[in-house]
Short mmCIF file of C-alpha atoms and ligand atoms in Angstrom, two decimals:
data_model
loop_
_atom_site.label_atom_id
_atom_site.label_comp_id
_atom_site.label_asym_id
_atom_site.label_seq_id
_atom_site.Cartn_x
_atom_site.Cartn_y
_atom_site.Cartn_z
CA UNK A 1 15.07 49.04 36.73
CA UNK A 2 13.83 52.69 35.96
CA UNK A 3 14.93 53.02 32.39
CA UNK A 4 13.39 49.44 31.75
CA UNK A 5 10.60 50.00 32.59
CA UNK A 6 10.00 53.00 31.44
CA UNK A 7 10.13 51.25 27.92
CA UNK A 8 6.98 51.59 25.99
CA UNK A 9 5.90 47.87 24.27
CA UNK A 10 6.43 49.33 21.00
CA UNK A 11 9.99 50.22 21.85
CA UNK A 12 10.10 47.10 22.68
CA UNK A 13 9.25 45.49 19.55
CA UNK A 14 12.14 47.69 17.85
CA UNK A 15 15.03 46.51 20.25
CA UNK A 16 13.37 42.98 19.01
CA UNK A 17 14.01 43.30 15.56
CA UNK A 18 17.25 45.00 16.06
CA UNK A 19 17.89 41.98 17.83
CA UNK A 20 17.09 40.22 14.92
CA UNK A 21 18.51 41.86 12.47
CA UNK A 22 22.06 41.84 14.07
CA UNK A 23 22.07 37.60 14.04
CA UNK A 24 20.54 38.21 9.99
CA UNK A 25 23.50 40.12 8.99
CA UNK A 26 26.53 39.19 11.29
CA UNK A 27 25.88 35.96 13.40
CA UNK A 28 23.94 34.00 11.51
CA UNK A 29 26.15 32.64 8.00
CA UNK A 30 23.21 29.48 6.98
CA UNK A 31 20.88 31.96 5.59
CA UNK A 32 22.30 34.31 2.18
CA UNK A 33 17.92 35.50 2.03
CA UNK A 34 17.97 36.20 5.79
CA UNK A 35 21.95 38.60 5.67
CA UNK A 36 20.65 40.12 2.02
CA UNK A 37 16.93 40.70 3.94
CA UNK A 38 17.67 40.60 7.58
CA UNK A 39 14.02 39.60 8.89
CA UNK A 40 12.04 40.17 5.49
CA UNK A 41 13.94 37.07 5.08
CA UNK A 42 12.42 35.30 7.75
CA UNK A 43 8.56 35.42 6.22
CA UNK A 44 10.21 33.93 3.22
CA UNK A 45 10.86 30.59 5.01
CA UNK A 46 7.72 30.84 7.00
CA UNK A 47 5.11 31.18 3.78
CA UNK A 48 7.69 28.12 2.84
CA UNK A 49 6.74 25.94 5.44
CA UNK A 50 3.17 26.52 5.27
CA UNK A 51 2.81 26.07 1.57
CA UNK A 52 2.08 22.63 1.64
CA UNK A 53 -0.98 23.11 3.74
CA UNK A 54 -2.10 26.67 2.51
CA UNK A 55 -1.99 25.12 -1.42
CA UNK A 56 -3.71 21.81 -0.14
CA UNK A 57 -6.82 23.55 1.79
CA UNK A 58 -6.49 26.61 -0.25
CA UNK A 59 -5.14 27.18 -3.64
CA UNK A 60 -4.92 23.49 -5.35
CA UNK A 61 -7.85 22.33 -7.62
CA UNK A 62 -10.01 19.07 -6.38
CA UNK A 63 -8.07 17.07 -8.56
CA UNK A 64 -4.47 18.45 -8.67
CA UNK A 65 -2.80 17.27 -6.08
CA UNK A 66 -0.82 13.85 -5.44
CA UNK A 67 -0.38 11.19 -4.68
CA UNK A 68 -3.84 10.93 -3.53
CA UNK A 69 -5.50 14.33 -4.87
CA UNK A 70 -9.02 16.03 -2.56
CA UNK A 71 -12.00 13.89 -4.42
CA UNK A 72 -9.53 10.97 -3.74
CA UNK A 73 -9.35 11.80 -0.28
CA UNK A 74 -12.46 12.57 0.10
CA UNK A 75 -13.58 9.31 -1.22
CA UNK A 76 -11.72 7.66 1.19
CA UNK A 77 -12.66 9.12 4.07
CA UNK A 78 -16.73 9.35 3.27
CA UNK A 79 -17.16 5.66 2.79
CA UNK A 80 -14.34 5.01 5.84
CA UNK A 81 -17.11 7.06 7.95
CA UNK A 82 -20.60 5.69 5.68
CA UNK A 83 -21.56 8.97 4.87
CA UNK A 84 -22.33 9.83 1.55
CA UNK A 85 -20.23 9.68 -1.60
CA UNK A 86 -21.46 10.22 -4.58
CA UNK A 87 -21.14 13.12 -6.11
CA UNK A 88 -23.92 15.34 -7.77
CA UNK A 89 -24.46 16.69 -11.06
CA UNK A 90 -22.22 14.20 -12.82
CA UNK A 91 -18.19 13.58 -13.33
CA UNK A 92 -16.87 16.44 -13.15
CA UNK A 93 -12.89 14.60 -15.17
CA UNK A 94 -12.62 15.07 -17.97
CA UNK A 95 -13.68 11.99 -19.38
CA UNK A 96 -11.67 12.45 -22.36
CA UNK A 97 -7.70 13.14 -21.12
CA UNK A 98 -4.65 10.48 -20.84
CA UNK A 99 -4.76 7.59 -19.11
CA UNK A 100 -8.44 8.02 -18.16
CA UNK A 101 -10.03 4.47 -17.70
CA UNK A 102 -13.22 3.15 -19.48
CA UNK A 103 -15.34 -0.09 -18.01
CA UNK A 104 -17.54 -0.80 -20.58
CA UNK A 105 -21.07 -1.86 -18.93
CA UNK A 106 -22.88 -4.78 -20.39
CA UNK A 107 -26.40 -3.70 -21.95
CA UNK A 108 -28.16 -5.39 -19.23
CA UNK A 109 -26.31 -6.12 -15.64
CA UNK A 110 -25.98 -9.23 -14.08
CA UNK A 111 -28.69 -10.18 -11.95
CA UNK A 112 -27.53 -12.23 -9.35
CA UNK A 113 -30.39 -14.45 -7.99
CA UNK A 114 -32.50 -15.28 -4.73
CA UNK A 115 -30.01 -16.28 -2.39
CA UNK A 116 -27.13 -15.00 -3.96
CA UNK A 117 -24.23 -14.63 -1.34
CA UNK A 118 -24.43 -11.03 -2.46
CA UNK A 119 -28.21 -11.21 -1.99
CA UNK A 120 -27.95 -11.81 1.85
CA UNK A 121 -23.88 -10.24 1.69
CA UNK A 122 -23.30 -6.77 -0.33
CA UNK A 123 -20.09 -6.74 0.45
CA UNK A 124 -18.78 -10.66 -0.31
CA UNK A 125 -16.13 -10.64 -2.20
CA UNK A 126 -13.16 -13.31 -1.96
CA UNK A 127 -9.97 -13.72 -4.25
CA UNK A 128 -11.75 -16.58 -7.04
CA UNK A 129 -7.25 -18.22 -5.95
CA UNK A 130 -6.20 -20.00 -3.31
CA UNK A 131 -3.05 -19.62 -2.46
CA UNK A 132 -1.05 -22.41 -2.40
CA UNK A 133 -3.01 -25.06 -3.64
CA UNK A 134 -1.46 -25.02 -7.03
CA UNK A 135 2.15 -26.19 -4.48
CA UNK A 136 0.22 -28.78 -2.62
CA UNK A 137 0.98 -26.76 0.54
CA UNK A 138 -0.50 -27.73 4.47
CA UNK A 139 -2.37 -24.59 5.23
CA UNK A 140 -3.82 -23.32 1.66
CA UNK A 141 -5.41 -19.74 1.63
CA UNK A 142 -8.24 -17.96 -0.13
CA UNK A 143 -8.35 -14.25 1.46
CA UNK A 144 -11.85 -13.68 2.14
CA UNK A 145 -11.19 -10.42 0.37
CA UNK A 146 -9.93 -9.05 -2.84
CA UNK A 147 -8.93 -5.58 -0.83
CA UNK A 148 -6.20 -6.12 2.44
CA UNK A 149 -3.63 -4.15 3.84
CA UNK A 150 -0.33 -3.83 2.54
CA UNK A 151 2.64 -4.20 4.12
CA UNK A 152 3.21 -1.36 6.91
CA UNK A 153 5.25 -1.99 9.66
CA UNK A 154 5.25 -0.89 13.12
CA UNK A 155 7.81 1.15 13.64
CA UNK A 156 6.77 3.22 10.48
CA UNK A 157 3.37 3.10 12.44
CA UNK A 158 1.97 4.03 15.70
CA UNK A 159 1.10 1.25 17.57
CA UNK A 160 -2.52 2.25 17.67
CA UNK A 161 -2.87 2.91 14.19
CA UNK A 162 -1.39 -1.00 13.44
CA UNK A 163 -4.63 -2.03 15.82
CA UNK A 164 -7.13 -0.14 14.83
CA UNK A 165 -5.86 -2.07 10.83
CA UNK A 166 -5.57 -5.81 12.54
CA UNK A 167 -9.04 -5.01 14.50
CA UNK A 168 -10.89 -3.07 11.18
CA UNK A 169 -9.59 -6.22 8.55
CA UNK A 170 -10.71 -8.93 11.60
CA UNK A 171 -14.47 -7.13 10.99
CA UNK A 172 -13.97 -6.43 7.25
CA UNK A 173 -12.29 -10.58 6.90
CA UNK A 174 -9.62 -8.75 5.01
CA UNK A 175 -6.13 -9.74 5.82
CA UNK A 176 -3.49 -7.59 7.56
CA UNK A 177 0.36 -7.36 5.68
CA UNK A 178 2.85 -7.35 8.99
CA UNK A 179 5.47 -5.27 6.65
CA UNK A 180 9.04 -5.81 7.54
CA UNK A 181 9.46 -4.77 11.11
CA UNK A 182 8.31 -7.97 12.52
CA UNK A 183 4.98 -9.39 14.41
CA UNK A 184 3.60 -7.11 16.77
CA UNK A 185 1.26 -7.68 19.33
CA UNK A 186 -1.10 -4.66 17.77
CA UNK A 187 -1.09 -6.93 14.68
CA UNK A 188 -2.44 -9.55 16.65
CA UNK A 189 -6.45 -8.66 17.62
CA UNK A 190 -7.59 -11.69 15.31
CA UNK A 191 -7.73 -10.12 11.70
CA UNK A 192 -5.89 -12.30 8.94
CA UNK A 193 -2.29 -11.57 8.73
CA UNK A 194 0.67 -12.21 6.43
CA UNK A 195 3.93 -12.10 7.93
CA UNK A 196 6.19 -10.30 5.72
CA UNK A 197 10.26 -9.74 5.86
CA UNK A 198 12.90 -8.35 3.85
CA UNK A 199 16.27 -8.50 4.30
CA UNK A 200 16.34 -7.14 7.77
CA UNK A 201 14.54 -10.45 8.82
CA UNK A 202 13.06 -8.58 11.55
CA UNK A 203 11.61 -10.74 14.81
CA UNK A 204 12.72 -14.07 12.61
CA UNK A 205 16.45 -13.61 12.51
CA UNK A 206 19.54 -14.44 14.61
CA UNK A 207 21.65 -11.45 16.68
CA UNK A 208 24.26 -11.84 13.42
CA UNK A 209 20.86 -10.65 11.13
CA UNK A 210 21.06 -13.51 9.70
CA UNK A 211 17.85 -15.50 8.75
CA UNK A 212 16.39 -17.65 11.41
CA UNK A 213 14.45 -20.39 9.98
CA UNK A 214 13.55 -21.87 13.90
CA UNK A 215 12.20 -18.19 14.88
CA UNK A 216 9.79 -18.13 11.90
CA UNK A 217 8.29 -22.04 12.93
CA UNK A 218 7.81 -20.58 16.55
CA UNK A 219 6.09 -17.67 15.19
CA UNK A 220 3.47 -19.50 13.02
CA UNK A 221 3.23 -22.33 15.52
CA UNK A 222 2.18 -19.74 17.94
CA UNK A 223 0.42 -17.16 16.02
CA UNK A 224 -2.22 -19.30 14.03
CA UNK A 225 -3.52 -15.91 12.27
CA UNK A 226 -0.35 -15.95 10.49
CA UNK A 227 -2.47 -17.24 6.86
CA UNK A 228 1.23 -16.55 4.85
CA UNK A 229 4.37 -15.98 4.34
CA UNK A 230 5.66 -12.96 2.03
CA UNK A 231 9.22 -12.50 1.40
CA UNK A 232 10.41 -8.84 0.34
CA UNK A 233 11.83 -8.22 -2.66
CA UNK A 234 11.80 -4.61 -3.20
CA UNK A 235 9.14 -2.09 -2.87
CA UNK A 236 8.07 0.39 -5.74
CA UNK A 237 9.34 3.64 -3.83
CA UNK A 238 12.87 2.39 -3.64
CA UNK A 239 14.09 -1.13 -5.46
CA UNK A 240 16.99 -1.58 -4.17
CA UNK A 241 17.98 0.32 -1.35
CA UNK A 242 19.05 -0.70 1.74
CA UNK A 243 17.58 0.67 5.03
CA UNK A 244 18.76 1.96 8.67
CA UNK A 245 16.57 2.17 11.13
CA UNK A 246 19.22 4.76 13.63
CA UNK A 247 19.57 3.53 16.96
CA UNK A 248 17.67 6.31 18.69
CA UNK A 249 13.92 5.09 17.41
CA UNK A 250 14.75 2.37 18.56
CA UNK A 251 12.50 2.16 21.77
CA UNK A 252 12.46 -1.43 23.88
CA UNK A 253 9.70 -2.35 22.79
CA UNK A 254 10.57 -2.26 18.99
CA UNK A 255 13.94 -4.12 19.53
CA UNK A 256 11.91 -6.98 21.74
CA UNK A 257 9.54 -7.42 18.52
CA UNK A 258 12.85 -7.50 15.71
CA UNK A 259 15.79 -9.33 17.67
CA UNK A 260 17.91 -6.26 17.38
CA UNK A 261 19.62 -5.33 19.71
CA UNK A 262 18.98 -1.70 21.44
CA UNK A 263 21.85 1.70 20.81
CA UNK A 264 22.82 -0.08 18.36
CA UNK A 265 21.73 1.28 13.92
CA UNK A 266 20.23 -1.51 12.08
CA UNK A 267 21.29 -2.49 8.73
CA UNK A 268 18.77 -3.53 6.39
CA UNK A 269 21.13 -4.30 3.63
CA UNK A 270 19.97 -4.01 -0.45
CA UNK A 271 19.96 -8.11 -1.22
CA UNK A 272 18.76 -11.02 0.54
CA UNK A 273 21.82 -12.70 2.79
CA UNK A 274 19.40 -16.30 2.70
CA UNK A 275 19.97 -16.35 -0.95
CA UNK A 276 21.97 -14.96 -4.15
CA UNK A 277 20.23 -16.97 -6.71
CA UNK A 278 17.00 -17.73 -8.73
CA UNK A 279 17.51 -21.39 -7.91
CA UNK A 280 18.57 -20.57 -4.27
CA UNK A 281 15.49 -18.16 -3.54
CA UNK A 282 13.10 -21.09 -4.88
CA UNK A 283 14.83 -23.33 -2.50
CA UNK A 284 14.60 -20.82 0.53
CA UNK A 285 10.57 -20.52 -0.27
CA UNK A 286 10.17 -24.05 -0.64
CA UNK A 287 11.87 -24.41 2.41
CA UNK A 288 9.75 -22.17 4.25
CA UNK A 289 6.92 -23.99 2.70
CA UNK A 290 7.96 -27.11 3.97
CA UNK A 291 8.47 -25.88 7.33
CA UNK A 292 5.38 -23.59 8.55
CA UNK A 293 3.04 -25.38 6.03
CA UNK A 294 1.81 -21.87 4.40
CA UNK A 295 1.43 -20.96 1.23
CA UNK A 296 4.47 -18.20 0.38
CA UNK A 297 5.30 -15.51 -1.98
CA UNK A 298 7.28 -11.97 -3.17
CA UNK A 299 7.21 -9.24 -3.42
CA UNK A 300 8.80 -6.68 -5.56
CA UNK A 301 8.40 -4.02 -7.77
CA UNK A 302 9.69 -4.76 -11.57
CA UNK A 303 11.74 -3.28 -14.42
CA UNK A 304 14.58 -5.83 -16.13
CA UNK A 305 12.54 -9.13 -17.06
CA UNK A 306 16.00 -11.20 -17.07
CA UNK A 307 15.81 -12.75 -13.79
CA UNK A 308 11.75 -13.21 -13.65
CA UNK A 309 12.40 -15.38 -17.16
CA UNK A 310 14.92 -17.25 -14.92
CA UNK A 311 12.64 -18.19 -11.77
CA UNK A 312 9.11 -18.82 -14.13
CA UNK A 313 11.93 -21.45 -16.44
CA UNK A 314 13.02 -22.81 -13.27
CA UNK A 315 9.31 -22.82 -12.18
CA UNK A 316 8.37 -25.41 -15.40
CA UNK A 317 11.57 -27.17 -14.88
CA UNK A 318 10.51 -28.16 -11.49
CA UNK A 319 7.21 -27.72 -10.22
CA UNK A 320 8.45 -25.24 -8.17
CA UNK A 321 8.15 -21.88 -6.64
CA UNK A 322 6.35 -19.18 -5.24
CA UNK A 323 2.54 -19.01 -4.20
CA UNK A 324 1.81 -15.95 -4.78
CA UNK A 325 3.44 -12.79 -6.26
CA UNK A 326 3.13 -9.12 -4.91
CA UNK A 327 3.03 -6.27 -7.86
CA UNK A 328 4.66 -3.42 -6.43
CA UNK A 329 3.84 -0.07 -8.80
CA UNK A 330 7.02 2.69 -8.39
CA UNK A 331 4.04 4.83 -7.71
CA UNK A 332 4.36 2.86 -4.42
CA UNK A 333 4.30 4.39 -0.93
CA UNK A 334 6.69 3.98 1.44
CA UNK A 335 7.64 5.73 5.53
CA UNK A 336 10.78 7.41 3.95
CA UNK A 337 12.91 7.33 0.69
CA UNK A 338 15.02 9.48 -1.83
CA UNK A 339 13.05 11.02 -4.20
CA UNK A 340 15.51 9.68 -6.65
CA UNK A 341 14.50 6.26 -5.80
CA UNK A 342 10.45 6.64 -5.50
CA UNK A 343 10.22 8.91 -8.34
CA UNK A 344 12.35 7.39 -10.98
CA UNK A 345 13.45 3.65 -10.23
CA UNK A 346 11.21 0.55 -11.09
CA UNK A 347 8.26 0.76 -13.72
CA UNK A 348 4.49 2.56 -12.42
CA UNK A 349 2.00 -0.65 -11.90
CA UNK A 350 0.46 -1.07 -15.23
CA UNK A 351 3.85 -1.45 -17.05
CA UNK A 352 5.39 -3.49 -14.43
CA UNK A 353 2.35 -5.78 -13.73
CA UNK A 354 1.61 -6.30 -17.62
CA UNK A 355 5.37 -6.76 -18.20
CA UNK A 356 5.60 -9.78 -15.36
CA UNK A 357 2.01 -10.84 -16.36
CA UNK A 358 2.80 -11.69 -20.20
CA UNK A 359 5.87 -13.44 -19.18
CA UNK A 360 4.03 -16.26 -17.05
CA UNK A 361 1.74 -15.68 -19.30
CA UNK A 362 3.74 -16.68 -22.01
CA UNK A 363 5.16 -20.03 -19.80
CA UNK A 364 1.10 -21.36 -19.03
CA UNK A 365 1.93 -20.45 -15.51
CA UNK A 366 -0.51 -17.87 -13.94
CA UNK A 367 -2.84 -20.73 -12.76
CA UNK A 368 -0.44 -21.59 -10.24
CA UNK A 369 -0.20 -17.88 -8.83
CA UNK A 370 -1.98 -15.45 -7.05
CA UNK A 371 -1.02 -12.09 -8.08
CA UNK A 372 -1.69 -9.04 -6.00
CA UNK A 373 -1.02 -5.36 -7.33
CA UNK A 374 -0.26 -2.79 -4.98
CA UNK A 375 0.28 1.11 -6.00
CA UNK A 376 -2.67 3.78 -5.80
CA UNK A 377 -5.22 0.44 -6.76
CA UNK A 378 -7.69 1.09 -3.61
CA UNK A 379 -11.07 2.71 -5.52
CA UNK A 380 -12.99 0.46 -7.49
CA UNK A 381 -12.32 1.53 -10.93
CA UNK A 382 -8.51 0.70 -10.92
CA UNK A 383 -9.51 -2.27 -9.13
CA UNK A 384 -11.59 -3.80 -12.49
CA UNK A 385 -8.61 -2.38 -14.40
CA UNK A 386 -6.28 -4.19 -12.40
CA UNK A 387 -8.30 -7.32 -12.08
CA UNK A 388 -8.77 -6.81 -15.74
CA UNK A 389 -5.63 -7.21 -15.97
CA UNK A 390 -4.78 -10.32 -14.06
CA UNK A 391 -4.67 -9.03 -10.80
CA UNK A 392 -6.17 -11.81 -8.40
CA UNK A 393 -6.25 -9.02 -4.89
CA UNK A 394 -5.41 -5.30 -3.75
CA UNK A 395 -3.27 -4.12 -1.54
CA UNK A 396 -4.30 -0.90 -0.26
CA UNK A 397 -1.17 1.11 2.74
CA UNK A 398 -1.91 4.90 2.42
CA UNK A 399 -5.87 4.19 1.92
CA UNK A 400 -5.52 2.51 4.66
CA UNK A 401 -3.44 5.32 6.53
CA UNK A 402 -6.06 7.98 5.02
CA UNK A 403 -9.23 5.62 6.29
CA UNK A 404 -7.89 6.08 9.57
CA UNK A 405 -7.15 9.70 9.51
CA UNK A 406 -3.92 10.22 7.20
CA UNK A 407 -4.59 13.53 6.46
CA UNK A 408 -1.36 13.37 3.33
CA UNK A 409 0.71 15.43 5.26
CA UNK A 410 3.97 13.72 3.97
CA UNK A 411 5.62 13.84 7.15
CA UNK A 412 6.10 10.10 7.77
CA UNK A 413 9.97 10.26 7.33
CA UNK A 414 9.95 12.80 10.02
CA UNK A 415 8.10 11.04 12.71
CA UNK A 416 5.95 14.02 13.09
CA UNK A 417 1.97 13.30 11.92
CA UNK A 418 -0.04 14.93 12.10
CA UNK A 419 -2.76 12.81 12.55
CA UNK A 420 -0.94 10.63 14.70
CA UNK A 421 -0.89 7.44 12.27
CA UNK A 422 3.36 7.85 11.15
CA UNK A 423 5.22 8.41 14.32
CA UNK A 424 6.21 7.33 17.45
CA UNK A 425 5.14 9.96 19.28
CA UNK A 426 3.12 9.28 22.87
CA UNK A 427 0.77 12.72 21.78
CA UNK A 428 0.41 11.95 18.92
CA UNK A 429 -0.91 8.81 18.56
CA UNK A 430 -2.80 9.56 21.80
CA UNK A 431 -5.82 11.09 19.94
CA UNK A 432 -6.52 7.87 17.62
CA UNK A 433 -9.59 6.05 18.91
CA UNK A 434 -9.03 2.09 17.45
CA UNK A 435 -12.11 1.29 18.26
CA UNK A 436 -13.61 4.02 16.34
CA UNK A 437 -11.15 3.67 13.57
CA UNK A 438 -10.74 0.18 13.24
CA UNK A 439 -14.59 0.38 12.30
CA UNK A 440 -13.48 3.09 9.32
CA UNK A 441 -11.08 0.63 7.69
CA UNK A 442 -13.43 -1.75 7.35
CA UNK A 443 -15.93 0.44 6.74
CA UNK A 444 -13.88 1.56 3.54
CA UNK A 445 -13.20 -1.70 2.75
CA UNK A 446 -16.91 -2.50 2.76
CA UNK A 447 -18.07 0.19 1.06
CA UNK A 448 -14.97 -0.40 -1.50
CA UNK A 449 -16.13 -4.29 -2.06
CA UNK A 450 -19.66 -2.91 -2.54
CA UNK A 451 -19.32 -0.48 -5.34
CA UNK A 452 -16.56 -3.35 -6.81
CA UNK A 453 -19.31 -5.55 -6.98
CA UNK A 454 -21.71 -2.87 -8.62
CA UNK A 455 -18.74 -2.29 -11.06
CA UNK A 456 -18.51 -5.94 -11.60
CA UNK A 457 -22.15 -6.66 -12.71
CA UNK A 458 -22.50 -3.50 -13.69
CA UNK A 459 -20.14 -5.22 -16.83
CA UNK A 460 -22.03 -8.43 -16.66
CA UNK A 461 -20.10 -10.91 -14.50
CA UNK A 462 -20.57 -12.42 -10.99
CA UNK A 463 -17.38 -11.73 -10.26
CA UNK A 464 -13.95 -9.55 -11.34
CA UNK A 465 -11.86 -12.03 -11.76
CA UNK A 466 -14.43 -12.12 -14.71
CA UNK A 467 -13.19 -9.37 -16.14
CA UNK A 468 -11.46 -9.80 -19.35
CA UNK A 469 -8.81 -6.55 -20.58
CA UNK A 470 -11.43 -5.69 -23.52
CA UNK A 471 -13.75 -4.79 -20.99
CA UNK A 472 -11.73 -2.23 -19.85
CA UNK A 473 -10.85 1.14 -22.23
CA UNK A 474 -8.46 3.38 -21.50
CA UNK A 475 -7.62 6.74 -23.42
CA UNK A 476 -3.94 6.64 -25.01
CA UNK A 477 -3.62 10.08 -27.04
CA UNK A 478 -6.27 12.28 -29.16
CA UNK A 479 -5.48 9.68 -32.50
CA UNK A 480 -6.68 7.29 -31.19
CA UNK A 481 -8.39 8.01 -28.58
CA UNK A 482 -9.38 5.31 -25.90
CA UNK A 483 -8.19 1.34 -26.61
CA UNK A 484 -8.92 -1.48 -25.57
CA UNK A 485 -6.35 -2.77 -22.48
CA UNK A 486 -5.42 -6.04 -24.51
CA UNK A 487 -4.76 -3.53 -27.38
CA UNK A 488 -2.54 -0.95 -25.35
CA UNK A 489 -0.54 -3.79 -23.26
CA UNK A 490 -0.76 -6.81 -25.82
CA UNK A 491 -2.03 -9.80 -24.60
CA UNK A 492 -5.71 -11.40 -22.95
CA UNK A 493 -5.79 -12.27 -19.84
CA UNK A 494 -5.00 -16.14 -19.04
CA UNK A 495 -9.14 -17.30 -17.68
CA UNK A 496 -9.43 -17.87 -14.08
CA UNK A 497 -11.62 -20.76 -13.41
CA UNK A 498 -14.55 -19.61 -11.65
CA UNK A 499 -17.97 -21.24 -10.77
CA UNK A 500 -19.76 -19.08 -8.55
CA UNK A 501 -20.03 -17.05 -4.82
CA UNK A 502 -20.99 -19.95 -3.26
CA UNK A 503 -18.64 -22.03 -4.65
CA UNK A 504 -15.54 -19.25 -2.90
CA UNK A 505 -18.14 -18.83 0.17
CA UNK A 506 -18.66 -22.40 0.62
CA UNK A 507 -14.65 -23.09 0.07
CA UNK A 508 -12.57 -25.30 3.52
CA UNK A 509 -9.76 -22.65 3.21
CA UNK A 510 -10.94 -19.30 3.16
CA UNK A 511 -9.78 -16.80 5.44
CA UNK A 512 -11.76 -13.72 7.30
CA UNK A 513 -13.85 -14.88 10.10
CA UNK A 514 -15.47 -18.42 8.84
C1 FMN B 1 3.77 4.07 6.08
C2 FMN B 1 4.86 3.00 4.78
C3 FMN B 1 5.05 1.91 5.40
C4 FMN B 1 5.71 1.29 4.18
N1 FMN B 1 6.48 -0.36 4.47
C5 FMN B 1 6.95 -0.84 3.96
C6 FMN B 1 7.16 -2.39 4.49
O1 FMN B 1 7.20 -2.39 5.43
N2 FMN B 1 7.23 -3.39 3.48
C7 FMN B 1 6.73 -3.07 1.94
O2 FMN B 1 7.28 -3.90 0.76
N3 FMN B 1 6.34 -1.88 1.65
C8 FMN B 1 6.16 -0.97 2.63
N4 FMN B 1 4.90 -0.34 2.24
C9 FMN B 1 4.59 0.01 0.84
C10 FMN B 1 3.08 -0.91 0.60
O3 FMN B 1 3.60 -1.95 1.43
C11 FMN B 1 2.80 -0.40 -0.51
O4 FMN B 1 3.59 -1.43 -1.50
C12 FMN B 1 2.56 1.04 -1.45
O5 FMN B 1 2.25 1.71 -0.46
C13 FMN B 1 1.50 0.82 -2.98
O6 FMN B 1 0.74 0.76 -2.00
P1 FMN B 1 -1.11 2.07 -1.88
O7 FMN B 1 -0.22 3.23 -3.15
O8 FMN B 1 -1.47 1.69 -2.09
O9 FMN B 1 -0.28 2.84 -1.22
C14 FMN B 1 4.95 0.46 2.81
C15 FMN B 1 4.20 2.10 2.77
C16 FMN B 1 3.94 3.44 3.89
C17 FMN B 1 3.44 4.56 3.39
#
């Protein structure tokens, strides 16, 4: 005892370092660097671990990071908090850079008349099209907001995050897409809901994992906030990739919501079991629309066009088909995906959407479909470009997450999200106050719509559906520095029938809190 108590503190440090060195050289086999450079080799692993944070906080410039740079994140945060989201001294962007977007302003902006809906509410911006009207569904739906929350399930997001999003869309009059994980109690605070399911049919599945129409009909009957149904074919971050929900992640609550067994891995296969061909898919859509009365759409990332061509031809022949199509860009987010998929499979939004829209336009089908775009489109200028190309609504996932506190730590797949947004850890999500965060989501949407309306007015229009391809220019290369969208992507969008905002406000199908 006397011997041990006689060892001085610096001797203890030396002893600990000696033990670490012995472990590094003789015991551990996993790390060559630690073996070859005992003790100091650990510094490399430590720095590598905190590298992303160091770069984000200290090193990266304002426009450098991906998926969202500091300026973009800052704009969402400031908008959500209703803080000053302006910048001083002029743009800090290189507006001659490749892919930079310009909106052609009118000589004189659009001037709303007295009592115009936007004079009363500067954030009033519903969708110009009605989902399900063409196909004569029993309950057509006009989204009351052109910006909405994209598919993200309870399971990939925390209960507190889902609750904040649902309460937020209710305040903003937007809709909330459930994502693949079923309709949870946290989706049920009164905001409009688009019920979304993929190949796992979570929440509407039989014991053997096949789709149950009876369960879907019951779900819709019990939950009048469900305004439309979205069938997921694919998403931009991992098209054609199935998934496994490991048994360890299945809590009692998740098992009950998704209708899966506790203690067993659950498979989401790459393909649907409810249909295997395009005609079968159209029949499936019709069956669901008939049984629920709701508009039914599909979500997909775009690559090859042959099967889309088949769908379009079938729509012409039968007069049936989806009421809306959500086009997700290859740049889209996910809770977890292999980089080989996230980086390379499926086209970025502008290429995928323009290919698809052109195809449906050639077949004169664009009037029958509400086009929804997602893939880093949650910024007013990007949205203007998307609308000019033919989008009718925008879905946002990660931007919505940021508005409720996500710091882009990019660890959604580890269950260790520091902001409590994308984790099931009770401790990590306990810092989220849904009352405060829902107000932030609502404020982000309202600020977005207000700025989008202002940009629209600056271009001489009343509603963004009036944007034409030729209104937006994009830098293409050095010789031909900027080119209008119609010349770059080789089409003009079809005219969207629009009378005025008052007409949309008076629409009997208008969603939100109306
Ligand atoms: C955490 C997280 C979970 C997601 N879950 C789903 C899902 O269940 N189904 C789906 O189709 N897309 C899912 N997505 C993709 C988004 O709905 C969206 O299409 C994509 O992120 C592009 O939008 P963004 O750029 O605004 O994030 C998820 C994305 C994130 C970030």
